[in-house]
Every structure is written in C-alpha cells, then in structure tokens.
Short mmCIF file of C-alpha atoms and ligand atoms in Angstrom, two decimals:
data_model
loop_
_atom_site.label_atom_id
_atom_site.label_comp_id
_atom_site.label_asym_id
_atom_site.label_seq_id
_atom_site.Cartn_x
_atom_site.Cartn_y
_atom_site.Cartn_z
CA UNK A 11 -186.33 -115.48 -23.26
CA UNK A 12 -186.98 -112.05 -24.23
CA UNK A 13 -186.30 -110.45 -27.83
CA UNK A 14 -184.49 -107.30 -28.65
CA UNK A 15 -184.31 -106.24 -32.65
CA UNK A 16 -181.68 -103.38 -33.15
CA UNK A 17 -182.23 -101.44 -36.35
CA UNK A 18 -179.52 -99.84 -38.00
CA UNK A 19 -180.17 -98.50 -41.49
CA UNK A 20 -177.58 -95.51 -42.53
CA UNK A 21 -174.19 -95.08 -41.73
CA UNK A 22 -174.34 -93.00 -37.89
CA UNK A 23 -176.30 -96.02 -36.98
CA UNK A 24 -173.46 -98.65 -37.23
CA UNK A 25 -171.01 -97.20 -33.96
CA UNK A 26 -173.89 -96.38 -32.38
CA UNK A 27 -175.01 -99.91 -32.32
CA UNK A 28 -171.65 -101.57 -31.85
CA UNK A 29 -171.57 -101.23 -28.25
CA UNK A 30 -175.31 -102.14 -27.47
CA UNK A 31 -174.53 -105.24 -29.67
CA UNK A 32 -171.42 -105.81 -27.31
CA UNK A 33 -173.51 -104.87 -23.89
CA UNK A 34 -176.40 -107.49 -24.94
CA UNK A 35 -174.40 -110.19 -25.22
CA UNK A 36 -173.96 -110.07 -21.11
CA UNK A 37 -177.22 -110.88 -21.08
CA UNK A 38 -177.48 -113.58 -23.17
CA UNK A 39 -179.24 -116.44 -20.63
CA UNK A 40 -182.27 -113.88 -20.66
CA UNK A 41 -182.43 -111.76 -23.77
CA UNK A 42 -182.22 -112.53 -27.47
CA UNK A 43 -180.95 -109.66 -29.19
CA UNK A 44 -180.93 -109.93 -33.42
CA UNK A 45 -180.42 -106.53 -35.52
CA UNK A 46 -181.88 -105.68 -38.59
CA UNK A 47 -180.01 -103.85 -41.18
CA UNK A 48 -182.81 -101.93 -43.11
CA UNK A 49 -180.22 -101.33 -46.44
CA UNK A 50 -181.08 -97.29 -46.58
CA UNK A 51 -177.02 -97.28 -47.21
CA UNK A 52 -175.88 -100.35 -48.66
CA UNK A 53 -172.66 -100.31 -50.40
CA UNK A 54 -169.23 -100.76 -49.77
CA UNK A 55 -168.04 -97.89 -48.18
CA UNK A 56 -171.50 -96.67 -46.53
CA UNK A 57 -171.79 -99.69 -44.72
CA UNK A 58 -170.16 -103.05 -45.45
CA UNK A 59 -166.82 -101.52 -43.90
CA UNK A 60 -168.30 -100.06 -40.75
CA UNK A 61 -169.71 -103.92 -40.49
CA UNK A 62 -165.98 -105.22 -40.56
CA UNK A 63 -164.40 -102.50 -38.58
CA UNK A 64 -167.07 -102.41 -35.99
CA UNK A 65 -166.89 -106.03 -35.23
CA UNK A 66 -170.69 -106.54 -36.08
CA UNK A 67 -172.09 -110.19 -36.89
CA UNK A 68 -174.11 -110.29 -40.36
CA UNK A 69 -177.34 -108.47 -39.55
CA UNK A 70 -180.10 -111.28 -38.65
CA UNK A 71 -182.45 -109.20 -40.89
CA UNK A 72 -181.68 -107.00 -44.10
CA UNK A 73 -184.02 -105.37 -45.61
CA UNK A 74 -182.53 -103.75 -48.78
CA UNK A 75 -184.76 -100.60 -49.20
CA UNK A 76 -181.66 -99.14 -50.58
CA UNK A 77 -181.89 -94.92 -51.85
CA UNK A 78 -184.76 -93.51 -53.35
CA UNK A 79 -187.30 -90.54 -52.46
CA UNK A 80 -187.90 -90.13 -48.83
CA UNK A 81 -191.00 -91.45 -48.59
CA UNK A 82 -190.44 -94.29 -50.94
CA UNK A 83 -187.24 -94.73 -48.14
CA UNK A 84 -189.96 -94.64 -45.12
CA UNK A 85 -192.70 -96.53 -46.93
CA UNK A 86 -190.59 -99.14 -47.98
CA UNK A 87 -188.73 -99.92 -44.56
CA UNK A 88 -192.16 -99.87 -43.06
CA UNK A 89 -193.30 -102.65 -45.38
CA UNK A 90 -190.42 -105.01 -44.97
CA UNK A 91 -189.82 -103.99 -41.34
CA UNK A 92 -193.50 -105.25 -41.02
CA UNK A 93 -193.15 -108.76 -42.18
CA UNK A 94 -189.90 -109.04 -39.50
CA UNK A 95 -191.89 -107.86 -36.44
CA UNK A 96 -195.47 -109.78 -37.19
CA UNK A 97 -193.28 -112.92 -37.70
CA UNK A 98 -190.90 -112.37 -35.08
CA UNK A 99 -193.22 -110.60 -32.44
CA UNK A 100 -190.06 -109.08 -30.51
CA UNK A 101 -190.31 -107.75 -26.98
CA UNK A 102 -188.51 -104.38 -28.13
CA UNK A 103 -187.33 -102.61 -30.83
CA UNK A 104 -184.39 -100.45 -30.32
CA UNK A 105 -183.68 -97.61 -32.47
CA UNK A 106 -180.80 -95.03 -32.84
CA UNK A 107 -180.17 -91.31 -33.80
CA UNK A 108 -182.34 -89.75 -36.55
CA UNK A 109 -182.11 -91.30 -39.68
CA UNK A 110 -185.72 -92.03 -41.81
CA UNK A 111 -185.03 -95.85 -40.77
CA UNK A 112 -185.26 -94.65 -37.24
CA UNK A 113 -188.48 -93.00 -37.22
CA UNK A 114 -189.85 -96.03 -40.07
CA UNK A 115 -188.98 -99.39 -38.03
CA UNK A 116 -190.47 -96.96 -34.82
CA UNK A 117 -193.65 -96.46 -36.08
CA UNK A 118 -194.20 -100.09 -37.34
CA UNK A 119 -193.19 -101.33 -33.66
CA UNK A 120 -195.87 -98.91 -32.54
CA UNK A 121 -198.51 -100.04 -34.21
CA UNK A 122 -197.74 -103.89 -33.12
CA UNK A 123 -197.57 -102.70 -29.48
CA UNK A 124 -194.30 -103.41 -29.23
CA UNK A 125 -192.19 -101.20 -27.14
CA UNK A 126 -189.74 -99.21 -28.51
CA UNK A 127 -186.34 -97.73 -27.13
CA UNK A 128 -185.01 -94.64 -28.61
CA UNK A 129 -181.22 -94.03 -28.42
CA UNK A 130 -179.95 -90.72 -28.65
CA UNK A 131 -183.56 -89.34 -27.72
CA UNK A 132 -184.36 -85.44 -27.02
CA UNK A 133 -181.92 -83.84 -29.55
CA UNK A 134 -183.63 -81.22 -30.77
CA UNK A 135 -182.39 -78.78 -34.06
CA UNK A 136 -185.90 -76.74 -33.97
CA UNK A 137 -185.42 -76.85 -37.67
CA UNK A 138 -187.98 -78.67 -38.83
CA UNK A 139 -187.09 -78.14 -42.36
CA UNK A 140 -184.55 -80.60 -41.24
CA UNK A 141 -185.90 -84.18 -42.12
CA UNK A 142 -184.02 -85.44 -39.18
CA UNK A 143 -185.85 -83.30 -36.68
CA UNK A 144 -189.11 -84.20 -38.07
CA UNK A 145 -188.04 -88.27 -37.65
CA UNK A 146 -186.28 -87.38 -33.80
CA UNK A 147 -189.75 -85.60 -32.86
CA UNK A 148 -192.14 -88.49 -33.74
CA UNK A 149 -189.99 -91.14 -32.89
CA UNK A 150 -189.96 -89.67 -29.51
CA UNK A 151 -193.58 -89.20 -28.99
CA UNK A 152 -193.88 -92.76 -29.35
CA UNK A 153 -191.03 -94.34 -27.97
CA UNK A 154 -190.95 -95.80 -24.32
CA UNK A 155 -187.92 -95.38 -23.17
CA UNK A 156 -185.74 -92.87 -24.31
CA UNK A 157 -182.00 -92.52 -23.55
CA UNK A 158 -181.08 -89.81 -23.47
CA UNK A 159 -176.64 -88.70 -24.58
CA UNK A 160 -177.18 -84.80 -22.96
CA UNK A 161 -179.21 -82.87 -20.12
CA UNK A 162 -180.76 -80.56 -22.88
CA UNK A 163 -182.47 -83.80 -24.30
CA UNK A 164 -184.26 -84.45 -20.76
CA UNK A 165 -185.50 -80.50 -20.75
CA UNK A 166 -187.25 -81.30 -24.79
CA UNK A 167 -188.59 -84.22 -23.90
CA UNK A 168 -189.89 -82.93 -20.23
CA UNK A 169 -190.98 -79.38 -22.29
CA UNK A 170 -192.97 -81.93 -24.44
CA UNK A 171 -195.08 -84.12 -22.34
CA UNK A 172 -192.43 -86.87 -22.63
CA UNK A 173 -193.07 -88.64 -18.41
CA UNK A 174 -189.83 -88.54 -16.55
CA UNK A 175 -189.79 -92.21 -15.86
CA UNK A 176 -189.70 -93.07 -19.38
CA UNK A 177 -186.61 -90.79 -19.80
CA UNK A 178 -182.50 -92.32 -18.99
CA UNK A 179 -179.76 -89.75 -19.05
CA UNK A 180 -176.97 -92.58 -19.87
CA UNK A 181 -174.98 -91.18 -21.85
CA UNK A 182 -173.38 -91.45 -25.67
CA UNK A 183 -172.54 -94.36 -27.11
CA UNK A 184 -171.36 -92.92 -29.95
CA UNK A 185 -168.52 -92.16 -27.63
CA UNK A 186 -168.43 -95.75 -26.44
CA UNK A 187 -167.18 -96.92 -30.17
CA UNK A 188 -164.64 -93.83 -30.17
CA UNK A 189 -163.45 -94.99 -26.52
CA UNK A 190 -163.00 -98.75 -27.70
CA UNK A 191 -161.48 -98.17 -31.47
CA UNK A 192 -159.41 -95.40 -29.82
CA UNK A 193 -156.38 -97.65 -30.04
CA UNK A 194 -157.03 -99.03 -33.54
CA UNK A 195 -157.93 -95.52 -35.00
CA UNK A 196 -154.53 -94.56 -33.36
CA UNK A 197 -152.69 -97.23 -35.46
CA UNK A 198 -154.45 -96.06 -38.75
CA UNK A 199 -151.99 -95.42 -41.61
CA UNK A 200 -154.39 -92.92 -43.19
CA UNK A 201 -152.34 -89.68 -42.24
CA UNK A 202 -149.05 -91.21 -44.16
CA UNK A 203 -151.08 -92.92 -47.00
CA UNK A 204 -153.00 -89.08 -47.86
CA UNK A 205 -149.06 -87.74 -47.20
CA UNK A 206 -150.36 -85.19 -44.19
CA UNK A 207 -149.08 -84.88 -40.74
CA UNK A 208 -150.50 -84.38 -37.63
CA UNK A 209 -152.03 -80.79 -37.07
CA UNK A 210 -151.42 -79.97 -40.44
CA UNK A 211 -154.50 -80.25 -42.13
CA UNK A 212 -158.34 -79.22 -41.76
CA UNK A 213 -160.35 -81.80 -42.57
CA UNK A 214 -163.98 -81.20 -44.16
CA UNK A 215 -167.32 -82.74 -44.74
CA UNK A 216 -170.21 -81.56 -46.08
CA UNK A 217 -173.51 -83.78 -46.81
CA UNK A 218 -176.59 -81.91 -45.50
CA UNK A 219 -179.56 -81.20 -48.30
CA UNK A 220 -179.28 -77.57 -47.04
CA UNK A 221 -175.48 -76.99 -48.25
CA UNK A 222 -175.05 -79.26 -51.15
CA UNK A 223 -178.07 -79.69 -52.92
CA UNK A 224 -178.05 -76.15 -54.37
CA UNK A 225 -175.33 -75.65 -56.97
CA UNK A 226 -175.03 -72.04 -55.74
CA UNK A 227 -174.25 -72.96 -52.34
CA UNK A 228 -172.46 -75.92 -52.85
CA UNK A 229 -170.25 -73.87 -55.46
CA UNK A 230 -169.96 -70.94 -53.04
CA UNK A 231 -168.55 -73.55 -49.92
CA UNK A 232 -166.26 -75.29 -52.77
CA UNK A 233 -164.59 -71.31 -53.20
CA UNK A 234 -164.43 -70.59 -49.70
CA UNK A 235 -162.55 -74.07 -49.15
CA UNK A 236 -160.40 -73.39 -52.25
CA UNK A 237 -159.04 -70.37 -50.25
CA UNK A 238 -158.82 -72.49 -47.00
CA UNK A 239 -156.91 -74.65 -48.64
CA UNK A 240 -154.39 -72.45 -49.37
CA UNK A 241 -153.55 -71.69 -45.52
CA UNK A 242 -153.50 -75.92 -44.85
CA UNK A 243 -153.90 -78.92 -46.67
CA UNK A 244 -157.48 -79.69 -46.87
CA UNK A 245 -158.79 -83.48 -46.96
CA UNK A 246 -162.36 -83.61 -47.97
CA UNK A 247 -163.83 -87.26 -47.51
CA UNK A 248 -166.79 -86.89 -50.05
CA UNK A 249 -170.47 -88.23 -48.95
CA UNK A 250 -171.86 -89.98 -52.34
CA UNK A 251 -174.89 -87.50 -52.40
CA UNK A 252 -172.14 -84.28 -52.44
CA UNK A 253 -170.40 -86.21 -54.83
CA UNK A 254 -173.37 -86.48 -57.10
CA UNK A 255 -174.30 -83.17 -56.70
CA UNK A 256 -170.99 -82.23 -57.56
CA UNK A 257 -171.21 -83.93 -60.75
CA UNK A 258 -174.94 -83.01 -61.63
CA UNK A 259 -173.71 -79.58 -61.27
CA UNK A 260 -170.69 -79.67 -63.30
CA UNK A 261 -168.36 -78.44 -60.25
CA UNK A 262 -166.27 -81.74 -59.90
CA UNK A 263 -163.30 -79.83 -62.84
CA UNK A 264 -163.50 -76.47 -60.98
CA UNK A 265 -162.56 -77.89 -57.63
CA UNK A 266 -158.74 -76.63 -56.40
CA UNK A 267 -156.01 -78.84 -56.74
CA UNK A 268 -155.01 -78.10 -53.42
CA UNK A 269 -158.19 -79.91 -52.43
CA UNK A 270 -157.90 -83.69 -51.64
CA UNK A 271 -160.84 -84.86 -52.20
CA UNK A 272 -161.43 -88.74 -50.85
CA UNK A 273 -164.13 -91.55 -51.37
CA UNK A 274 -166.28 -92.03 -48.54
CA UNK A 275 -163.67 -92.96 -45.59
CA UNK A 276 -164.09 -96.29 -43.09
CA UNK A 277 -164.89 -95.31 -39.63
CA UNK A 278 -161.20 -95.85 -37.95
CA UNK A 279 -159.42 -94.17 -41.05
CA UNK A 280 -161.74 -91.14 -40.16
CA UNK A 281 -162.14 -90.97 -36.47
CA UNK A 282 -158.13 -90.95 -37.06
CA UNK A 283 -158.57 -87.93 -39.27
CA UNK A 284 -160.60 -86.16 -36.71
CA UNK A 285 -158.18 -86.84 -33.76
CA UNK A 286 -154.90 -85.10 -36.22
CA UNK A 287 -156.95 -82.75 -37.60
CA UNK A 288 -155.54 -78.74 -36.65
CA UNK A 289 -159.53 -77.90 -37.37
CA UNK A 290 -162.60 -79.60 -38.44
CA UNK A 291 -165.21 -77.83 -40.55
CA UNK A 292 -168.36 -79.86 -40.69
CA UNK A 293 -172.06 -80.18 -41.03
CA UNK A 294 -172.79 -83.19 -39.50
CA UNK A 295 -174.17 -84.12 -36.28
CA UNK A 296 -172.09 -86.76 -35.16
CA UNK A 297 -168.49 -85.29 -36.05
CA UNK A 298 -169.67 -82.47 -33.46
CA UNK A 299 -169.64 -85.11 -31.04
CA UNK A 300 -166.78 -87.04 -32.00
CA UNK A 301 -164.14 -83.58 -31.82
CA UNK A 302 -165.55 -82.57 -29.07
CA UNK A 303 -164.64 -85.92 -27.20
CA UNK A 304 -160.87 -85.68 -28.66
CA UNK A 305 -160.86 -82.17 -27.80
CA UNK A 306 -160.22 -80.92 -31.49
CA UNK A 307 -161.32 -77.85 -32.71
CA UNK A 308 -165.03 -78.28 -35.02
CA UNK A 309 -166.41 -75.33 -37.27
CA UNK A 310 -169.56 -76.58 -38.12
CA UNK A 311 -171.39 -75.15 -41.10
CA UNK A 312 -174.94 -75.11 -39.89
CA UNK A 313 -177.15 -72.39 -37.83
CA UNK A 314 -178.39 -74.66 -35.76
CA UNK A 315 -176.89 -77.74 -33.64
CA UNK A 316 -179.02 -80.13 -31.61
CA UNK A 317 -176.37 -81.12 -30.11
CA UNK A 318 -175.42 -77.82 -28.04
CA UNK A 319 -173.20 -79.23 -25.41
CA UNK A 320 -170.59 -79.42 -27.68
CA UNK A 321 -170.90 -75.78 -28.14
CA UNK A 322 -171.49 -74.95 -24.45
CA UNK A 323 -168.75 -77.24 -23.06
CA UNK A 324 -166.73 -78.71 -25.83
CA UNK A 325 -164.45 -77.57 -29.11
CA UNK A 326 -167.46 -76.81 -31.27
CA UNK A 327 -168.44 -73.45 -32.57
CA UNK A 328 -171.56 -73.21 -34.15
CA UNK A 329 -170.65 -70.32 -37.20
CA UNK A 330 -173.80 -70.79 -40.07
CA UNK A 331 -173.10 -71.35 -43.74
CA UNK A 332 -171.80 -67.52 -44.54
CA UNK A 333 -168.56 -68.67 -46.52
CA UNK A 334 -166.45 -65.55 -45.07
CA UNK A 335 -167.75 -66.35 -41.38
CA UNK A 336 -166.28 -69.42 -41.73
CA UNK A 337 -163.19 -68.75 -43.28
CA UNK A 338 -162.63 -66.16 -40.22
CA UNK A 339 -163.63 -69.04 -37.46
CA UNK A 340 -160.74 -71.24 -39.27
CA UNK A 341 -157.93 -68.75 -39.50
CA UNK A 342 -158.69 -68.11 -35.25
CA UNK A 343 -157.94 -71.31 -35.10
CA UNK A 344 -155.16 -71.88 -37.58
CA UNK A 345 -153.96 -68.63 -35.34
CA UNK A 346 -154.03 -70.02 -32.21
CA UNK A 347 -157.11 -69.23 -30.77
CA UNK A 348 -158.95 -72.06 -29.86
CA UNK A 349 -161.87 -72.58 -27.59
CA UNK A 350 -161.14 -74.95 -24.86
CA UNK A 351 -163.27 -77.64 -24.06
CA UNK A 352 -164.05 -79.89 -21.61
CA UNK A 353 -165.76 -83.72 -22.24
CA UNK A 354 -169.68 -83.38 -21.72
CA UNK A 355 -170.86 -85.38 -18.86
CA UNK A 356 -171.13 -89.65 -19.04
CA UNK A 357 -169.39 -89.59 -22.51
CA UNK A 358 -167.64 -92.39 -20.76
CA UNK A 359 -167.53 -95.05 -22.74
CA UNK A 360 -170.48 -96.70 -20.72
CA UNK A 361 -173.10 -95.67 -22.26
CA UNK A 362 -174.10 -99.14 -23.69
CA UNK A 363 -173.98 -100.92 -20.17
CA UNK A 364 -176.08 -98.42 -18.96
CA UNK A 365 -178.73 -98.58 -21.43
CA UNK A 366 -178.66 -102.01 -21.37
CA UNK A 367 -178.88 -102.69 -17.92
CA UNK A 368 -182.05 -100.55 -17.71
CA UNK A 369 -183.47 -102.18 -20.71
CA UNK A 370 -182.79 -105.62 -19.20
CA UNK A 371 -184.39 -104.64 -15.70
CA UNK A 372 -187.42 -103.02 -17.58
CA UNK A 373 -188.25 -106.20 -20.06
CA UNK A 374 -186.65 -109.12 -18.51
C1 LIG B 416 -178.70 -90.03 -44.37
C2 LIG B 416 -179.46 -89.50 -43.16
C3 LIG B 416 -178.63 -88.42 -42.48
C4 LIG B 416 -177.23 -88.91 -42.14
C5 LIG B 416 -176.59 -89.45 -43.41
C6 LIG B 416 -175.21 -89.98 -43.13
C7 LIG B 416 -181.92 -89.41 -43.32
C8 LIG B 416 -183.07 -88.52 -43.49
N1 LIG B 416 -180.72 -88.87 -43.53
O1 LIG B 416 -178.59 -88.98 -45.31
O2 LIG B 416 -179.28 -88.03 -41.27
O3 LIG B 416 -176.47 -87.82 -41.65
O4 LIG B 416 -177.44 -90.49 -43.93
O5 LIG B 416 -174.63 -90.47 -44.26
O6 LIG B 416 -182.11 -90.57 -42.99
N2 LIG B 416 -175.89 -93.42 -51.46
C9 LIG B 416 -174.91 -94.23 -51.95
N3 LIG B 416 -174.59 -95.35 -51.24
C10 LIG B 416 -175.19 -95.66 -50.08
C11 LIG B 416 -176.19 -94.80 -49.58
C12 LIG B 416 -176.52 -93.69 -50.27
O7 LIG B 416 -174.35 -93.99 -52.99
O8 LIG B 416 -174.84 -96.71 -49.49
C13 LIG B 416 -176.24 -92.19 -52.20
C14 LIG B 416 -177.49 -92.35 -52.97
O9 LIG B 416 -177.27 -91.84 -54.22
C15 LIG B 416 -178.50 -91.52 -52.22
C16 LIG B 416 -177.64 -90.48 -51.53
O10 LIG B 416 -176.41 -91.11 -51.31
O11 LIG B 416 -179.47 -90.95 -53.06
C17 LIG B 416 -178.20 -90.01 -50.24
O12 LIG B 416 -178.48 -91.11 -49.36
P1 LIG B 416 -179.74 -91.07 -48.35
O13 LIG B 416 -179.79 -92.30 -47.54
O14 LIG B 416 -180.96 -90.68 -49.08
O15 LIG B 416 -179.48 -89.84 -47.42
P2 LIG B 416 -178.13 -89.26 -46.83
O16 LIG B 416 -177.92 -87.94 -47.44
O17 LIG B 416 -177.04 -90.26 -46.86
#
C-alpha cells in the first residue's frame, strides 16, 4: 500500500481538498490517503464548519499551529509537520493553493525525499510583495507534480524551468466542490434569513494585508462601500483579520447602517451568496473563480490577479483598489452592462478524478 498525506491548513484549502478526499477513496485497495489539518485557522467558523459542510472525516493529523507572525506560522508547521512525515514516511504529500501551510508541509516533504504534488500549481500574481506568491513560487520549484487549474499556469511553470512531464493541466477542483454542493448551496436559507433577494444585493469581501491592514485604506474602501450601499443592499461577510483591523482602528462605529456586516459565513451559505449576488466586489483569489463558474459579475479590488482566465474568459474585471474606479465598475453593472463570460476550460467538476488518477498511475 502506498501513502498519500493531504494538508489543508487555512480555509481555501478545505473545498479544495474535499473532492481529492472523495477521488482517493476509489483507490482504496492500493493507496492510503490520511490528511493533516495543520490548525493555521482553527476556529469555528474558519474551519470546523467547512469540516461539516464539506463532508470531511476528522483530519488523521492536526497540528494546531494556530495564528501568529508568519514565520512563527511557517516555522511552527514545519516542526510539527516534521514529526508526522519522519514517523509516517508517506509516499506523497499533496498540497493545495497558496497558503504559508502550503509552501511549510512542502518544504519539510522535500527535505525527507518525499514527493510532493502541488494543486493549483503555476498561478502566478508577479507581486511578490504578496506572501502568497512568494509560497506558490517555491512550492513549485520543488514540487513533482504539479496540477495545474489554467493554461497560463503551464506557460509560468514552462517560462521557469518547471519539465513538462512533471506538469497536469486537470483542471479546478475548487470547481469540483461548487459542482457537487451546487444543489445544497441552492437550498441555503441565507438570502431570506439576511432579508435580501435574489439580484438585489452586492456582496463584498475584503481580507488581503494590502487593503485592510492600513487604517487609511481600509477606512477609504469602508466610504466607498458606504456609498455603494446606497444604490443596493450590501452584505459584507467579515474575515476575522478585517474585523480586527476594524476594531484596532476604531472604524467598527463609523461603518453605514446600510452595511450588513456578517461573521465569517460557512461555505454553502456563501457560495449561495455568490450565485444571487447582482455583483461581487472582492479581493480574494478564490471568489474570482467561484463567480466566474456561476457566471456572476466579480469586481475585484486588486491590480493584479493570478488567476487571469477569469478576466480573459469569465465575469471578472480586474479594476485596482482606487475607491471611485470601483464604484464606476459597480454602477456598469448595477446598469446593465455586464461582461459576458464563458466557463474556463476543464472547470468540470473532474478535476479530482483526474488528478487522482495520474497520481495513482505515477506512485502506485
Ligand atoms: C490566510 C492565507 C490567505 C487566504 C486566507 C483565507 C497565508 C499567507 N494567507 O490569510 O492566502 O486567502 O487565509 O482566509 O497563508 N484568525 C481567526 N480565526 C482563525 C484563523 C485566523 O480569528 O481560525 C485571525 C487571527 O487573528 C489571525 C488573522 O485572522 O491573526 C489572520 O489569519 P492568518 O492565517 O494569519 O492569515 P489570513 O489573513 O487568514
């Protein structure tokens, strides 16, 4: 028998690793496949619920590094991931996306000459102020097999050295979980229980460092949103580190009543959200992927994307943190003039079979 560890260690991880999970258990009379839960989010509503709703067992392995610095994050998944893989000697360790746990559990693997699959490989911001560039870029150059969700992930990796038989255009199994929830997020009651109907609202996040960890810019989005909100009801599911910046900074009181702001959402509550929403304004990397899939229209505050397919072929438009830019890319839409889209190639719903059928072939 062979041995897979998953890691998953902040919330994008959990869908991601929902289908594999699924997948692996096909091949169950030749592969072992345990995940590890590294604990980088650990509470409640950053992870226990995606757990539940995602139909994953109790991780096999947590490691409860919980928040801290980023280094202290790294250094201490490194150390605990350590004792897991010199004990358990798996054949692979598969990681997702770009999170620090990502790039941590892939570097221990490394160094015990273990081979490593990277899921979601070759997205590329070239921001490397970005912390999740700098973990996507190293966890590529030393991954072996790298799947990889869109063609422009092939041409970084290719551009960088990365050898074409290493590299597994499969697909985005992000999309998988969307494609199997799609009929429990459809049956969500979140729409009546926030009192909003369908194509009547924008729905916002913001978490990145480089919008809400300045109280100048995180005050300047708040005002542009408090104007938004007058064209539409805006729901604003908050991220606990906007939330605590919005404390630290003393702008929690000056926030419009017209704003409903929200705990941290589960994920078929807010892949619900997404799918009614008349316009999603966003800085995260996943929602991109997610709107663009259900064809609804995504502003996303950021200058950069390294995910441009949605912005080539689906509902995203990339429009930078300028606060009037993006109250002009809203009221196109609110006015009827959307971008069409079109669903980016092998965001199937396969992905995981895919992946998993190479990675049996390849180890078994
Ligand atoms: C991390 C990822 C980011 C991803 C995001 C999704 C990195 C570098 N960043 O950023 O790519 O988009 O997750 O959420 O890995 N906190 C809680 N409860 C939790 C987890 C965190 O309250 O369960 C709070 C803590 O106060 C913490 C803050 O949120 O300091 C930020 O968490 P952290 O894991 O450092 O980074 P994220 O901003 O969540």
């Amino acid at each position: 028998m062979k041995k897979v560890i998953s890691v998953v260690g902040a919330r994008p991880n959990f869908m991601k690793v929902a289908p594999l999970y699924r997948e692996f258990k096909k091949y169950n009379d030749r592969l072992i496949h345990l995940i590890c839960h590294t604990g980088q989010h650990y509470d409640e509503k950053m992870s226990k619920i995606f757990f539940e709703e995602l139909e994953l067992p109790q991780p096999d392995f947590y490691l409860g590094v919980g928040s801290g610095s980023h280094i202290e994050q790294i250094a201490g998944v490194m150390l605990q991931f350590e004792k897991i893989v010199s004990a358990e000697r798996p054949d692979l360790v598969l990681v997702v996306g770009d999170v620090n746990s990502t790039f941590a559990c892939s570097l221990v693997a490394s160094r015990y000459g273990i081979k490593i699959a990277h899921v979601e490989a070759g997205l590329r911001s070239f921001d490397r102020a970005m912390p999740e560039e700098v973990n996507r870029i190293l966890t590529d150059a030393i991954a072996d097999y790298l799947f990889v969700t869109e063609k422009s992930g092939m041409t970084h990796l290719l551009q960088e050295g990365v050898g074409r038989e290493k590299i597994f255009f499969t697909g985005n199994v992000m999309i998988d979980s969307l494609v199997h929830y799609l009929p429990r997020i459809e049956q969500s009651d979140i729409l009546s229980r926030l009192g909003c109907d369908p194509g009547q609202y924008i729905l916002v996040t913001l978490h990145r460092p480089s919008n809400v960890d300045t109280p100048e810019d995180l005050a300047a989005l708040f005002n542009m949103l408090g104007r938004l909100s007058e064209r539409q009801k805006l729901i604003f599911p908050v991220h606990p580190r906007t939330r605590k910046n919005l404390e630290r900074f003393g702008l929690l009181e000056k926030i419009s009543d017209k704003i409903l702001l929200t705990e941290a959402l589960g994920y078929l509550d807010f892949v619900c959200l997404i799918k009614y929403a008349s316009v999603v304004v966003t800085d995260s990397g996943g929602i991109q992927e997610e709107s663009t899939f259900l064809k609804v229209q995504c502003v996303t505050v950021r200058n950069n994307t390294e995910r441009p397919v949605t912005v080539e072929e689906g509902t995203n438009q990339l429009i930078g943190t300028d606060a009037s830019k993006i109250e002009q890319a809203v009221d196109r839409v609110l006015d009827g003039q959307v971008k069409q889209g079109v669903i980016p190639e092998l965001w199937d719903g396969k992905a995981a079979e895919r992946i998993c059928r190479i990675i049996a072939e390849k180890i078994c």
